[in-house]
Amino acid sequence: MTANRRLWLKQIGLGIASIGLTNIKSYASPILSENIFDNLGNDDKIIILRSNENPYGPSPLARKAFVDNINISNRYNWDVATHLISDIAAKNSVKAENILLGAGSTEILDVVAKFASLDKGNYVIADPSYDYWTVTLDDLGLKKNKIPLTSDKKINLQAMQEAINKDTKLVYICNPNNPTGTISERNELVNFITSVPSTTLVLVDEAYLEFTKQQSLCNLIGTHPNLIIAKTFSKIYGLAGARIGYAIANSTMINNLASMQSNTNNSVSVLSKLAAIASLKDDKFVYDCYTLNKTARDFTISELKKLNCQCIDSNTNFIYFSLANFKKDYFKLLENNNIQGTRFYEENGKWTRITVGKMDEMKKFIKALQ
Ligand SMILES: Cc1ncc(COP(=O)(O)O)c(C=O)c1O
């Protein structure tokens, strides 16, 4: 065998068959593992508190699903989508016809944006809220109407309601809200949704709802055909990199959204779908993450308060706090300690956000600020 051919065989990992499938690192190409894989998120030297990922995930069942099924990645396996949709529907007490899968909830937000923009008009969104995805709405010509939060950083549902007019194609509610971590009461949301004209889409983003004890609004889809719920496996399920999310809505709405997606339900890889199926079975993992997050969050909030930082009560895996009374250079301290945080969301009041990582990471974060 020539040296080139040996190298080529090594690089495409033909050693896999004899090694077995239990240890991914053992058959990753040495070139890839040394130069690329080692610095993609689980590097002990860098503390990533930036994007509200789950520091404990994926769940052990999801990891096993990935590894056990690598060898079927050569097939399209469209049936896996049907299986996942049926499991998601059961979990949320809706029907399979009420579910649309996307590559992360980002794809779901994007197809909703495309559908909402078929006619010209405006959209209503809280400020600050999760708005990276709204670039599609802007590009497609919908006018943005940003509604400030209340003074306690909650979504101002009344002002949002008042902002809706005959040209409003979409109103977006992030519950709990990113970046503030605040939650709207369920009965207030139900009243709000009921008040919205049926010609306006109501998009409720429940990316972080599993960090709360509040029930999803998905049981309202039968009575509110304009309601779309966006959900994701990226947060408490720990599958951010696997890119898998979904919409729950009335079946007509799901068909409308599906028509905006070129490969309906199949932009997600088979492995990610199988990992999501496994994740849905791992209630213990979800419960453990909920508890660990709460403990680390409570600790961080109490320590931030000792450092004169005003904190907003969080219902999520991140904390919104003010640096107005923090006299040191926060961003420099993060940089010096290899900690990745975020920016100011509101310059006025110097409000920023930090993701809740593992307890030892949060201790290092606080130590860096002290
Ligand atoms: C509120 C909210 N919605 C949606 C997303 C997108 O998540 P993904 O595309 O990974 O499902 C995020 C990501 O941070 C988020 O914070």
Tab-separated table of C-alpha atoms and ligand atoms in Angstrom, residues 51-52 103-107 109 130 132-133 172 174-178 205-208 230-235 239-241 243-246 318 353, ligand 1:
chain	number	residue	atom	x	y	z
A	51	SER	CA	-25.323	31.446	24.255
A	52	ASN	CA	-27.500	29.810	26.931
A	103	ALA	CA	-33.001	22.715	11.995
A	104	GLY	CA	-33.212	24.365	15.391
A	105	SER	CA	-36.106	26.627	16.279
A	106	THR	CA	-34.182	29.209	14.228
A	107	GLU	CA	-35.477	27.517	11.079
A	109	LEU	CA	-38.742	31.276	13.289
A	130	TYR	CA	-34.676	37.573	21.025
A	132	TYR	CA	-31.599	37.717	15.576
A	133	TRP	CA	-34.126	35.921	13.380
A	172	TYR	CA	-43.661	37.763	18.727
A	174	CYS	CA	-40.592	35.166	23.878
A	175	ASN	CA	-41.699	33.404	27.057
A	176	PRO	CA	-39.599	33.426	29.171
A	177	ASN	CA	-37.960	36.383	27.480
A	178	ASN	CA	-34.376	36.337	26.244
A	205	ASP	CA	-41.178	31.219	21.558
A	206	GLU	CA	-40.931	28.703	24.409
A	207	ALA	CA	-37.202	27.974	24.049
A	208	TYR	CA	-36.682	28.243	27.813
A	230	ALA	CA	-41.745	27.502	18.667
A	231	LYS	CA	-39.802	24.970	20.737
A	232	THR	CA	-36.239	23.671	20.698
A	233	PHE	CA	-33.997	20.814	21.790
A	234	SER	CA	-31.106	23.301	22.089
A	235	LYS	CA	-31.610	24.412	25.656
A	239	LEU	CA	-28.689	19.536	21.665
A	240	ALA	CA	-27.805	23.044	20.426
A	241	GLY	CA	-25.153	21.811	18.005
A	243	ARG	CA	-29.823	21.750	15.424
A	244	ILE	CA	-33.314	20.533	16.125
A	245	GLY	CA	-36.467	22.444	16.940
A	246	TYR	CA	-40.146	22.396	16.043
A	318	PHE	CA	-29.303	32.950	32.135
A	353	ARG	CA	-26.638	38.791	30.347
B	1	LIG	C1	-35.464	32.633	22.644
B	1	LIG	C2	-34.711	31.822	21.652
B	1	LIG	N1	-35.363	31.311	20.615
B	1	LIG	C3	-34.745	30.576	19.692
B	1	LIG	C4	-33.386	30.343	19.774
B	1	LIG	C5	-32.742	29.564	18.687
B	1	LIG	O1	-32.377	28.316	19.144
B	1	LIG	P1	-32.138	27.078	18.193
B	1	LIG	O2	-32.147	27.536	16.788
B	1	LIG	O3	-30.838	26.517	18.610
B	1	LIG	O4	-33.292	26.161	18.491
B	1	LIG	C6	-32.657	30.861	20.839
B	1	LIG	C7	-31.212	30.627	20.939
B	1	LIG	O5	-30.508	31.111	21.772
B	1	LIG	C8	-33.340	31.627	21.806
B	1	LIG	O6	-32.704	32.180	22.838
